[in-house]
PDB file of C-alpha atoms and ligand atoms in Angstrom:
ATOM      1  CA  MET A   1      -3.647  19.885 -62.614  1.00 42.00           C
ATOM      2  CA  THR A   2       0.102  20.057 -62.748  1.00 44.00           C
ATOM      3  CA  THR A   3       0.501  23.260 -60.853  1.00 47.00           C
ATOM      4  CA  ILE A   4       3.094  22.911 -58.168  1.00 47.00           C
ATOM      5  CA  THR A   5       2.010  24.806 -55.097  1.00 50.00           C
ATOM      6  CA  ALA A   6       4.565  26.718 -53.086  1.00 48.00           C
ATOM      7  CA  ARG A   7       4.130  24.276 -50.235  1.00 52.00           C
ATOM      8  CA  ARG A   8       4.689  21.215 -52.385  1.00 50.00           C
ATOM      9  CA  PHE A   9       7.753  22.888 -53.864  1.00 42.00           C
ATOM     10  CA  LEU A  10       9.180  23.452 -50.415  1.00 45.00           C
ATOM     11  CA  GLN A  11       8.499  19.839 -49.427  1.00 53.00           C
ATOM     12  CA  VAL A  12      10.314  18.550 -52.507  1.00 45.00           C
ATOM     13  CA  ALA A  13      13.172  20.938 -51.935  1.00 44.00           C
ATOM     14  CA  ALA A  14      13.495  19.833 -48.327  1.00 46.00           C
ATOM     15  CA  LEU A  15      13.466  16.168 -49.328  1.00 45.00           C
ATOM     16  CA  SER A  16      16.201  16.580 -51.920  1.00 45.00           C
ATOM     17  CA  ALA A  17      18.269  18.589 -49.493  1.00 45.00           C
ATOM     18  CA  ALA A  18      17.947  15.767 -46.995  1.00 44.00           C
ATOM     19  CA  GLY A  19      18.896  13.275 -49.698  1.00 43.00           C
ATOM     20  CA  LEU A  20      21.989  15.255 -50.549  1.00 42.00           C
ATOM     21  CA  LEU A  21      22.931  15.418 -46.919  1.00 42.00           C
ATOM     22  CA  LEU A  22      22.541  11.665 -46.526  1.00 42.00           C
ATOM     23  CA  ALA A  23      24.611  11.039 -49.614  1.00 43.00           C
ATOM     24  CA  ALA A  24      27.284  13.360 -48.336  1.00 43.00           C
ATOM     25  CA  CYS A  25      27.446  11.491 -45.059  1.00 42.00           C
ATOM     26  CA  GLY A  26      28.138   8.213 -46.803  1.00 43.00           C
ATOM     27  CA  LYS A  27      26.812   4.731 -46.101  1.00 45.00           C
ATOM     28  CA  LYS A  28      27.540   4.694 -42.366  1.00 49.00           C
ATOM     29  CA  GLU A  29      24.534   6.895 -41.720  1.00 52.00           C
ATOM     30  CA  ALA A  30      21.605   5.050 -40.193  1.00 55.00           C
ATOM     31  CA  PRO A  31      18.552   4.880 -42.390  1.00 57.00           C
ATOM     32  CA  PRO A  32      15.978   7.545 -41.677  1.00 60.00           C
ATOM     33  CA  ALA A  33      13.412   6.539 -39.143  1.00 62.00           C
ATOM     34  CA  PRO A  34      10.134   5.473 -40.728  1.00 61.00           C
ATOM     35  CA  ALA A  35       7.622   8.263 -40.856  1.00 59.00           C
ATOM     36  CA  PRO A  36       5.060   7.916 -38.080  1.00 58.00           C
ATOM     37  CA  VAL A  37       1.852   6.464 -39.408  1.00 57.00           C
ATOM     38  CA  ALA A  38      -1.188   8.343 -38.256  1.00 56.00           C
ATOM     39  CA  SER A  39      -3.871   5.835 -37.397  1.00 59.00           C
ATOM     40  CA  ALA A  40      -7.362   6.463 -36.126  1.00 64.00           C
ATOM     41  CA  ALA A  41      -7.204   3.153 -34.252  1.00 68.00           C
ATOM     42  CA  ALA A  42      -4.173   4.107 -32.162  1.00 67.00           C
ATOM     43  CA  PRO A  43      -5.407   4.595 -28.592  1.00 69.00           C
ATOM     44  CA  ALA A  44      -4.592   7.809 -26.842  1.00 70.00           C
ATOM     45  CA  PRO A  45      -1.759   7.113 -24.406  1.00 72.00           C
ATOM     46  CA  THR A  46      -3.334   6.603 -20.993  1.00 83.00           C
ATOM     47  CA  LYS A  47      -1.538   7.518 -17.844  1.00 94.00           C
ATOM     48  CA  VAL A  48      -0.593   4.545 -15.724  1.00 97.00           C
ATOM     49  CA  TYR A  49      -0.778   5.417 -12.041  1.00 98.00           C
ATOM     50  CA  ASN A  50       2.057   4.042  -9.938  1.00 98.00           C
ATOM     51  CA  VAL A  51       0.669   2.628  -6.723  1.00 98.00           C
ATOM     52  CA  GLY A  52       3.207   2.171  -3.951  1.00 98.00           C
ATOM     53  CA  THR A  53       2.667  -0.642  -1.471  1.00 98.00           C
ATOM     54  CA  ASP A  54       4.829  -2.363   1.140  1.00 98.00           C
ATOM     55  CA  ALA A  55       3.999  -5.886   0.045  1.00 98.00           C
ATOM     56  CA  ALA A  56       4.935  -7.635   3.294  1.00 98.00           C
ATOM     57  CA  TYR A  57       1.632  -7.178   5.018  1.00 98.00           C
ATOM     58  CA  ALA A  58      -0.630 -10.115   4.290  1.00 98.00           C
ATOM     59  CA  PRO A  59      -3.537 -10.341   3.819  1.00 98.00           C
ATOM     60  CA  PHE A  60      -3.564  -6.700   2.707  1.00 98.00           C
ATOM     61  CA  GLU A  61      -0.552  -6.770   0.406  1.00 98.00           C
ATOM     62  CA  SER A  62       2.041  -9.446  -0.183  1.00 98.00           C
ATOM     63  CA  GLN A  63       3.934 -11.140  -2.980  1.00 98.00           C
ATOM     64  CA  ASN A  64       2.835 -14.560  -4.169  1.00 97.00           C
ATOM     65  CA  GLU A  65       5.186 -17.324  -5.435  1.00 97.00           C
ATOM     66  CA  LYS A  66       5.199 -15.698  -8.860  1.00 97.00           C
ATOM     67  CA  GLY A  67       6.290 -12.382  -7.395  1.00 96.00           C
ATOM     68  CA  GLU A  68       2.931 -10.784  -8.119  1.00 98.00           C
ATOM     69  CA  ILE A  69       1.597  -8.286  -5.618  1.00 98.00           C
ATOM     70  CA  VAL A  70      -1.711  -9.560  -4.269  1.00 98.00           C
ATOM     71  CA  GLY A  71      -4.091  -8.951  -1.385  1.00 98.00           C
ATOM     72  CA  PHE A  72      -7.199  -7.234  -0.106  1.00 98.00           C
ATOM     73  CA  ASP A  73      -5.821  -3.723  -0.656  1.00 98.00           C
ATOM     74  CA  ILE A  74      -4.732  -4.636  -4.169  1.00 98.00           C
ATOM     75  CA  ASP A  75      -8.162  -5.993  -5.100  1.00 98.00           C
ATOM     76  CA  VAL A  76      -9.913  -2.962  -3.617  1.00 98.00           C
ATOM     77  CA  VAL A  77      -7.728  -0.534  -5.573  1.00 98.00           C
ATOM     78  CA  LYS A  78      -8.007  -2.552  -8.778  1.00 98.00           C
ATOM     79  CA  ALA A  79     -11.803  -2.572  -8.508  1.00 98.00           C
ATOM     80  CA  ALA A  80     -12.095   1.102  -7.557  1.00 98.00           C
ATOM     81  CA  ALA A  81      -9.647   2.123 -10.289  1.00 98.00           C
ATOM     82  CA  ALA A  82     -11.580   0.149 -12.887  1.00 98.00           C
ATOM     83  CA  LYS A  83     -14.777   2.015 -11.938  1.00 97.00           C
ATOM     84  CA  ALA A  84     -12.930   5.313 -12.141  1.00 97.00           C
ATOM     85  CA  GLY A  85     -11.310   4.467 -15.473  1.00 96.00           C
ATOM     86  CA  LEU A  86      -7.819   4.614 -14.021  1.00 97.00           C
ATOM     87  CA  GLU A  87      -4.995   2.338 -15.090  1.00 97.00           C
ATOM     88  CA  VAL A  88      -2.876   1.288 -12.113  1.00 98.00           C
ATOM     89  CA  LYS A  89       0.414  -0.495 -11.616  1.00 98.00           C
ATOM     90  CA  PHE A  90       1.535  -1.737  -8.188  1.00 98.00           C
ATOM     91  CA  VAL A  91       5.121  -1.103  -7.158  1.00 98.00           C
ATOM     92  CA  ASN A  92       6.603  -2.788  -4.102  1.00 98.00           C
ATOM     93  CA  THR A  93       7.892   0.054  -1.955  1.00 98.00           C
ATOM     94  CA  PRO A  94       9.561  -0.253   1.459  1.00 98.00           C
ATOM     95  CA  TRP A  95       7.388   1.185   4.215  1.00 98.00           C
ATOM     96  CA  GLU A  96      10.159   3.423   5.516  1.00 97.00           C
ATOM     97  CA  GLY A  97      10.392   5.425   2.303  1.00 96.00           C
ATOM     98  CA  ILE A  98       6.821   5.072   1.168  1.00 98.00           C
ATOM     99  CA  PHE A  99       5.514   8.530   2.044  1.00 98.00           C
ATOM    100  CA  ASN A 100       8.638  10.222   0.696  1.00 98.00           C
ATOM    101  CA  ALA A 101       8.111   8.423  -2.597  1.00 98.00           C
ATOM    102  CA  LEU A 102       4.596   9.863  -2.665  1.00 98.00           C
ATOM    103  CA  GLY A 103       5.739  13.368  -1.792  1.00 98.00           C
ATOM    104  CA  GLN A 104       8.428  13.305  -4.461  1.00 98.00           C
ATOM    105  CA  GLY A 105       6.048  12.051  -7.123  1.00 97.00           C
ATOM    106  CA  ASP A 106       7.733   8.668  -7.560  1.00 98.00           C
ATOM    107  CA  ARG A 107       4.378   7.134  -6.669  1.00 98.00           C
ATOM    108  CA  ASP A 108       0.976   8.590  -7.532  1.00 98.00           C
ATOM    109  CA  MET A 109      -0.745   6.928  -4.626  1.00 98.00           C
ATOM    110  CA  ILE A 110      -0.143   4.579  -1.717  1.00 98.00           C
ATOM    111  CA  VAL A 111      -2.232   1.625  -0.672  1.00 98.00           C
ATOM    112  CA  SER A 112      -0.548  -0.109   2.222  1.00 98.00           C
ATOM    113  CA  ALA A 113      -3.026  -0.544   5.030  1.00 98.00           C
ATOM    114  CA  VAL A 114      -2.221   3.074   5.802  1.00 99.00           C
ATOM    115  CA  THR A 115      -4.038   4.384   8.848  1.00 99.00           C
ATOM    116  CA  ILE A 116      -5.499   7.854   8.404  1.00 98.00           C
ATOM    117  CA  THR A 117      -3.943  10.011  11.133  1.00 98.00           C
ATOM    118  CA  ASP A 118      -4.015  13.750  11.783  1.00 98.00           C
ATOM    119  CA  GLU A 119      -0.244  13.873  11.583  1.00 98.00           C
ATOM    120  CA  ARG A 120      -0.129  12.198   8.179  1.00 98.00           C
ATOM    121  CA  LYS A 121      -2.926  14.448   6.944  1.00 98.00           C
ATOM    122  CA  GLN A 122      -0.495  17.376   7.194  1.00 98.00           C
ATOM    123  CA  THR A 123       1.676  15.952   4.436  1.00 98.00           C
ATOM    124  CA  MET A 124      -0.698  13.887   2.300  1.00 98.00           C
ATOM    125  CA  ASP A 125      -4.356  13.593   1.396  1.00 98.00           C
ATOM    126  CA  PHE A 126      -6.495  10.556   2.140  1.00 98.00           C
ATOM    127  CA  SER A 127      -9.448   8.971   0.409  1.00 98.00           C
ATOM    128  CA  THR A 128     -12.580   8.107   2.308  1.00 98.00           C
ATOM    129  CA  PRO A 129     -11.822   5.245   4.739  1.00 98.00           C
ATOM    130  CA  TYR A 130     -12.063   1.760   3.246  1.00 98.00           C
ATOM    131  CA  PHE A 131     -11.240  -0.477   6.227  1.00 98.00           C
ATOM    132  CA  ASP A 132     -11.506  -0.501  10.040  1.00 98.00           C
ATOM    133  CA  ALA A 133      -8.582  -1.717  12.089  1.00 98.00           C
ATOM    134  CA  VAL A 134      -7.132  -1.662  15.586  1.00 98.00           C
ATOM    135  CA  GLN A 135      -3.814  -2.640  17.140  1.00 98.00           C
ATOM    136  CA  LEU A 136      -3.477  -6.176  18.445  1.00 98.00           C
ATOM    137  CA  ILE A 137      -0.744  -7.787  20.538  1.00 98.00           C
ATOM    138  CA  ALA A 138       0.945 -11.019  19.495  1.00 98.00           C
ATOM    139  CA  VAL A 139       2.654 -13.068  22.226  1.00 98.00           C
ATOM    140  CA  LYS A 140       3.835 -16.635  22.706  1.00 98.00           C
ATOM    141  CA  GLU A 141       1.072 -19.092  23.601  1.00 98.00           C
ATOM    142  CA  ASN A 142       2.442 -19.577  27.140  1.00 97.00           C
ATOM    143  CA  SER A 143       2.836 -15.838  27.832  1.00 98.00           C
ATOM    144  CA  LYS A 144       1.219 -14.268  30.891  1.00 98.00           C
ATOM    145  CA  ILE A 145       0.714 -10.955  29.122  1.00 98.00           C
ATOM    146  CA  SER A 146      -2.998 -10.157  29.245  1.00 98.00           C
ATOM    147  CA  LYS A 147      -3.169  -6.438  28.493  1.00 98.00           C
ATOM    148  CA  PHE A 148      -1.265  -3.634  26.751  1.00 98.00           C
ATOM    149  CA  ASP A 149      -0.049  -2.178  30.041  1.00 98.00           C
ATOM    150  CA  ASP A 150       1.786  -5.443  30.776  1.00 98.00           C
ATOM    151  CA  LEU A 151       4.280  -4.519  28.042  1.00 98.00           C
ATOM    152  CA  LYS A 152       5.668  -1.534  29.975  1.00 97.00           C
ATOM    153  CA  LYS A 153       8.806  -3.304  31.227  1.00 97.00           C
ATOM    154  CA  LEU A 154       9.149  -5.775  28.355  1.00 98.00           C
ATOM    155  CA  LYS A 155      10.801  -5.895  24.941  1.00 98.00           C
ATOM    156  CA  VAL A 156       8.294  -5.050  22.254  1.00 98.00           C
ATOM    157  CA  GLY A 157       8.677  -5.432  18.490  1.00 98.00           C
ATOM    158  CA  VAL A 158       7.019  -3.051  16.039  1.00 98.00           C
ATOM    159  CA  GLN A 159       7.348  -2.019  12.405  1.00 98.00           C
ATOM    160  CA  THR A 160       9.145   1.327  12.297  1.00 98.00           C
ATOM    161  CA  GLY A 161       6.894   4.316  11.825  1.00 98.00           C
ATOM    162  CA  THR A 162       3.610   2.464  12.037  1.00 98.00           C
ATOM    163  CA  THR A 163       0.704   3.243  14.323  1.00 98.00           C
ATOM    164  CA  GLY A 164       1.836   0.200  16.334  1.00 98.00           C
ATOM    165  CA  ASP A 165       5.197   1.926  16.826  1.00 98.00           C
ATOM    166  CA  GLU A 166       3.307   5.058  17.881  1.00 98.00           C
ATOM    167  CA  ALA A 167       1.191   3.230  20.445  1.00 98.00           C
ATOM    168  CA  VAL A 168       4.162   1.407  21.957  1.00 98.00           C
ATOM    169  CA  SER A 169       6.249   4.599  21.936  1.00 98.00           C
ATOM    170  CA  LYS A 170       3.525   6.266  23.965  1.00 98.00           C
ATOM    171  CA  LEU A 171       3.454   3.489  26.537  1.00 98.00           C
ATOM    172  CA  LEU A 172       7.195   2.846  26.870  1.00 98.00           C
ATOM    173  CA  GLY A 173       8.635   6.210  25.854  1.00 98.00           C
ATOM    174  CA  LYS A 174       9.830   6.884  22.323  1.00 98.00           C
ATOM    175  CA  THR A 175      13.540   6.411  23.078  1.00 98.00           C
ATOM    176  CA  ASN A 176      13.120   3.359  25.287  1.00 98.00           C
ATOM    177  CA  THR A 177      15.600   0.739  24.069  1.00 98.00           C
ATOM    178  CA  ASN A 178      13.082  -1.995  24.878  1.00 98.00           C
ATOM    179  CA  ILE A 179      11.266  -0.971  21.712  1.00 98.00           C
ATOM    180  CA  LYS A 180      12.695  -3.062  18.885  1.00 98.00           C
ATOM    181  CA  ARG A 181      11.882  -1.498  15.530  1.00 98.00           C
ATOM    182  CA  PHE A 182      11.855  -3.583  12.350  1.00 98.00           C
ATOM    183  CA  GLU A 183      11.531  -2.662   8.710  1.00 98.00           C
ATOM    184  CA  SER A 184       8.649  -5.079   8.277  1.00 98.00           C
ATOM    185  CA  THR A 185       6.008  -6.624  10.518  1.00 98.00           C
ATOM    186  CA  PRO A 186       6.900 -10.231   9.557  1.00 98.00           C
ATOM    187  CA  LEU A 187      10.479  -9.547  10.737  1.00 98.00           C
ATOM    188  CA  ALA A 188       9.158  -8.379  14.090  1.00 98.00           C
ATOM    189  CA  LEU A 189       7.033 -11.529  14.375  1.00 98.00           C
ATOM    190  CA  LYS A 190      10.049 -13.715  13.511  1.00 98.00           C
ATOM    191  CA  GLU A 191      11.880 -12.032  16.384  1.00 98.00           C
ATOM    192  CA  LEU A 192       9.003 -12.905  18.692  1.00 98.00           C
ATOM    193  CA  GLU A 193       9.322 -16.509  17.622  1.00 98.00           C
ATOM    194  CA  SER A 194      13.064 -16.578  18.354  1.00 97.00           C
ATOM    195  CA  GLY A 195      12.525 -14.909  21.716  1.00 97.00           C
ATOM    196  CA  GLY A 196      14.216 -11.577  20.945  1.00 98.00           C
ATOM    197  CA  VAL A 197      11.074  -9.708  21.946  1.00 98.00           C
ATOM    198  CA  ASP A 198       8.241 -10.530  24.354  1.00 98.00           C
ATOM    199  CA  ALA A 199       5.444  -9.153  22.218  1.00 98.00           C
ATOM    200  CA  VAL A 200       4.662  -7.540  18.867  1.00 98.00           C
ATOM    201  CA  VAL A 201       2.081  -4.821  18.364  1.00 98.00           C
ATOM    202  CA  ALA A 202       0.637  -4.463  14.873  1.00 98.00           C
ATOM    203  CA  ASP A 203      -2.644  -4.144  12.963  1.00 98.00           C
ATOM    204  CA  ASN A 204      -5.196  -6.787  13.987  1.00 98.00           C
ATOM    205  CA  GLY A 205      -5.790  -8.114  10.478  1.00 98.00           C
ATOM    206  CA  VAL A 206      -2.115  -8.839   9.936  1.00 98.00           C
ATOM    207  CA  VAL A 207      -1.529 -10.364  13.374  1.00 98.00           C
ATOM    208  CA  ILE A 208      -4.600 -12.595  13.098  1.00 97.00           C
ATOM    209  CA  HIS A 209      -3.552 -13.718   9.639  1.00 97.00           C
ATOM    210  CA  TYR A 210       0.002 -14.483  10.762  1.00 98.00           C
ATOM    211  CA  VAL A 211      -1.026 -16.412  13.856  1.00 97.00           C
ATOM    212  CA  ALA A 212      -3.507 -18.470  11.839  1.00 97.00           C
ATOM    213  CA  ASN A 213      -1.023 -19.256   9.077  1.00 97.00           C
ATOM    214  CA  ASN A 214       2.009 -19.984  11.240  1.00 97.00           C
ATOM    215  CA  PRO A 215       0.791 -22.524  13.806  1.00 97.00           C
ATOM    216  CA  THR A 216       4.354 -23.705  14.474  1.00 97.00           C
ATOM    217  CA  SER A 217       5.175 -20.222  15.842  1.00 97.00           C
ATOM    218  CA  LYS A 218       2.768 -20.945  18.708  1.00 97.00           C
ATOM    219  CA  PHE A 219       1.464 -17.412  19.128  1.00 98.00           C
ATOM    220  CA  LYS A 220      -1.731 -16.098  20.600  1.00 98.00           C
ATOM    221  CA  THR A 221      -3.292 -12.657  20.389  1.00 98.00           C
ATOM    222  CA  VAL A 222      -4.183 -10.210  23.147  1.00 98.00           C
ATOM    223  CA  SER A 223      -6.607  -7.385  22.497  1.00 98.00           C
ATOM    224  CA  ASP A 224      -7.020  -4.263  24.593  1.00 98.00           C
ATOM    225  CA  LYS A 225      -9.650  -1.527  24.607  1.00 98.00           C
ATOM    226  CA  GLU A 226      -6.840   1.006  25.155  1.00 96.00           C
ATOM    227  CA  PHE A 227      -6.070   0.871  21.462  1.00 98.00           C
ATOM    228  CA  VAL A 228      -7.921   3.546  19.522  1.00 97.00           C
ATOM    229  CA  PRO A 229      -9.932   2.524  16.451  1.00 98.00           C
ATOM    230  CA  GLU A 230      -8.111   3.126  13.162  1.00 98.00           C
ATOM    231  CA  GLN A 231      -9.229   3.426   9.572  1.00 98.00           C
ATOM    232  CA  TYR A 232      -7.274   2.765   6.395  1.00 98.00           C
ATOM    233  CA  GLY A 233      -7.283   5.201   3.502  1.00 98.00           C
ATOM    234  CA  LEU A 234      -5.633   5.516   0.112  1.00 99.00           C
ATOM    235  CA  ALA A 235      -3.015   8.260   0.207  1.00 99.00           C
ATOM    236  CA  VAL A 236      -2.274  10.718  -2.602  1.00 98.00           C
ATOM    237  CA  LYS A 237       0.120  13.627  -2.794  1.00 98.00           C
ATOM    238  CA  LYS A 238      -1.183  16.658  -0.929  1.00 98.00           C
ATOM    239  CA  GLY A 239      -3.326  18.704  -3.279  1.00 98.00           C
ATOM    240  CA  ASN A 240      -3.929  15.980  -5.871  1.00 98.00           C
ATOM    241  CA  THR A 241      -7.666  16.544  -5.711  1.00 98.00           C
ATOM    242  CA  GLU A 242      -8.232  15.223  -9.221  1.00 97.00           C
ATOM    243  CA  LEU A 243      -6.938  11.729  -8.459  1.00 98.00           C
ATOM    244  CA  LEU A 244      -8.510  11.780  -5.006  1.00 98.00           C
ATOM    245  CA  GLY A 245     -11.921  12.610  -6.471  1.00 98.00           C
ATOM    246  CA  LYS A 246     -11.689   9.708  -8.895  1.00 98.00           C
ATOM    247  CA  LEU A 247     -10.581   7.281  -6.187  1.00 98.00           C
ATOM    248  CA  ASN A 248     -13.378   8.337  -3.857  1.00 98.00           C
ATOM    249  CA  LYS A 249     -15.883   7.896  -6.650  1.00 98.00           C
ATOM    250  CA  GLY A 250     -14.453   4.456  -7.423  1.00 98.00           C
ATOM    251  CA  LEU A 251     -14.592   3.450  -3.751  1.00 98.00           C
ATOM    252  CA  ALA A 252     -18.172   4.675  -3.447  1.00 98.00           C
ATOM    253  CA  ASP A 253     -19.123   2.710  -6.558  1.00 98.00           C
ATOM    254  CA  ILE A 254     -17.641  -0.592  -5.360  1.00 98.00           C
ATOM    255  CA  LYS A 255     -19.268  -0.134  -1.956  1.00 98.00           C
ATOM    256  CA  ALA A 256     -22.625   0.579  -3.579  1.00 98.00           C
ATOM    257  CA  ASP A 257     -22.669  -2.324  -6.038  1.00 97.00           C
ATOM    258  CA  GLY A 258     -21.487  -5.080  -3.684  1.00 97.00           C
ATOM    259  CA  THR A 259     -17.996  -5.453  -5.160  1.00 98.00           C
ATOM    260  CA  TYR A 260     -16.376  -4.275  -1.930  1.00 98.00           C
ATOM    261  CA  ASP A 261     -18.362  -6.762   0.174  1.00 96.00           C
ATOM    262  CA  LYS A 262     -17.386  -9.559  -2.178  1.00 97.00           C
ATOM    263  CA  ILE A 263     -13.684  -8.715  -1.862  1.00 98.00           C
ATOM    264  CA  PHE A 264     -14.046  -8.361   1.910  1.00 97.00           C
ATOM    265  CA  ALA A 265     -15.699 -11.773   2.247  1.00 96.00           C
ATOM    266  CA  GLN A 266     -12.970 -13.321   0.128  1.00 97.00           C
ATOM    267  CA  TYR A 267     -10.297 -12.268   2.620  1.00 97.00           C
ATOM    268  CA  PHE A 268     -12.065 -12.006   5.951  1.00 95.00           C
ATOM    269  CA  GLY A 269     -14.940 -14.387   5.548  1.00 88.00           C
ATOM    270  CA  ALA A 270     -17.615 -12.199   7.103  1.00 73.00           C
ATOM    271  CA  PRO A 271     -19.473  -9.109   6.002  1.00 70.00           C
ATOM    272  CA  PRO A 272     -17.649  -5.864   6.963  1.00 62.00           C
ATOM    273  CA  ALA A 273     -20.182  -4.783   9.567  1.00 62.00           C
ATOM    274  CA  LYS A 274     -19.904  -7.969  11.640  1.00 51.00           C
ATOM    275  CA  ALA A 275     -16.149  -8.351  11.277  1.00 49.00           C
ATOM    276  CA  ALA A 276     -15.551  -4.720  12.217  1.00 50.00           C
ATOM    277  CA  ALA A 277     -17.653  -5.160  15.341  1.00 48.00           C
ATOM    278  CA  ALA A 278     -15.459  -7.852  16.836  1.00 46.00           C
ATOM    279  CA  PRO A 279     -12.273  -8.411  14.884  1.00 47.00           C
ATOM    280  CA  ALA A 280      -9.884  -9.058  17.739  1.00 44.00           C
ATOM    281  CA  SER A 281     -12.043 -11.013  20.145  1.00 41.00           C
ATOM    282  CA  THR A 282     -12.816 -13.708  17.573  1.00 41.00           C
ATOM    283  CA  ALA A 283      -9.156 -14.604  17.293  1.00 41.00           C
ATOM    284  CA  SER A 284      -8.059 -14.063  20.862  1.00 39.00           C
ATOM    285  CA  LYS A 285      -7.633 -17.121  22.957  1.00 35.00           C
TER     286      LYS A 285
HETATM  287  N1  LIG B 301      -1.810   0.676   9.692  1.00 74.65           N
HETATM  288  C1  LIG B 301      -0.471   0.892  10.161  1.00 74.65           C
HETATM  289  C2  LIG B 301      -0.035   2.297   9.860  1.00 74.65           C
HETATM  290  O1  LIG B 301      -0.605   2.921   9.027  1.00 74.65           O
HETATM  291  C3  LIG B 301       0.520  -0.084   9.586  1.00 74.65           C
HETATM  292  C4  LIG B 301       0.582  -0.158   8.103  1.00 74.65           C
HETATM  293  C5  LIG B 301       1.752  -0.931   7.585  1.00 74.65           C
HETATM  294  N2  LIG B 301       1.540  -1.298   6.232  1.00 74.65           N
HETATM  295  C6  LIG B 301       2.381  -2.074   5.543  1.00 74.65           C
HETATM  296  N3  LIG B 301       2.042  -2.445   4.347  1.00 74.65           N
HETATM  297  N4  LIG B 301       3.498  -2.429   6.052  1.00 74.65           N
HETATM  298  O2  LIG B 301       0.891   2.785  10.417  1.00 74.65           O
END
């Protein structure tokens, strides 16, 4: 068959017109981009979810020597995301701007040892809880501080905007200048070491980890029943029910098949039930 269809004619006409145009433009014109090759093997582009985390909160999230973001939270999200078929990428994000980044869509979710609170629930949605925590006081080994109330007249370091900040603000008064607020918890603990503050209040897991790994700081921990139990959740933008559903399914799956327990044991050495029952007392001196 040599019949030229109308469509083919138009294609040829268009091509020669383009050729003429190119010729008219001279040699400076860049060569035409290669035509996209349709391939059945090309994978559909998958969305990569940006996960914001303040990676100065070992053992939950920190940066290793290679600059990689690692920790309990990271492993939990990686495992849950894998079950849910989600591709995730962790982005180090300062705590102070972390919820704004979520609200503005710069991050799809936050994993950062974030305590689920009623106040936060107004502006973001949380997954089912994945970890139990409570505030714990760090003091110098020779300190006489034995309970939370002892901090009333003292200088106390906290990470700005954390539940530790909230607890101390309640005890001392929000505008009390004895509250020293830091952008990270390790900075607050450094200040305790240099004597700038008398105590630091932060999540038990982080305080215990720091005290154990920095013996030269000569810290001890003080627990107090005054502190209300807390639970960590993954945060998504308010109304992002689709992502939340997938994350909850992923979390349920890793809890059901033992993956969660394995990760937990790797970081905390004991099964969740036991460790949650007495996290502070085991490390207190
Ligand atoms: N659990 C505390 C809170 O939600 C502290 C979390 C701080 N996390 C961090 N990666 N710095 O307020």
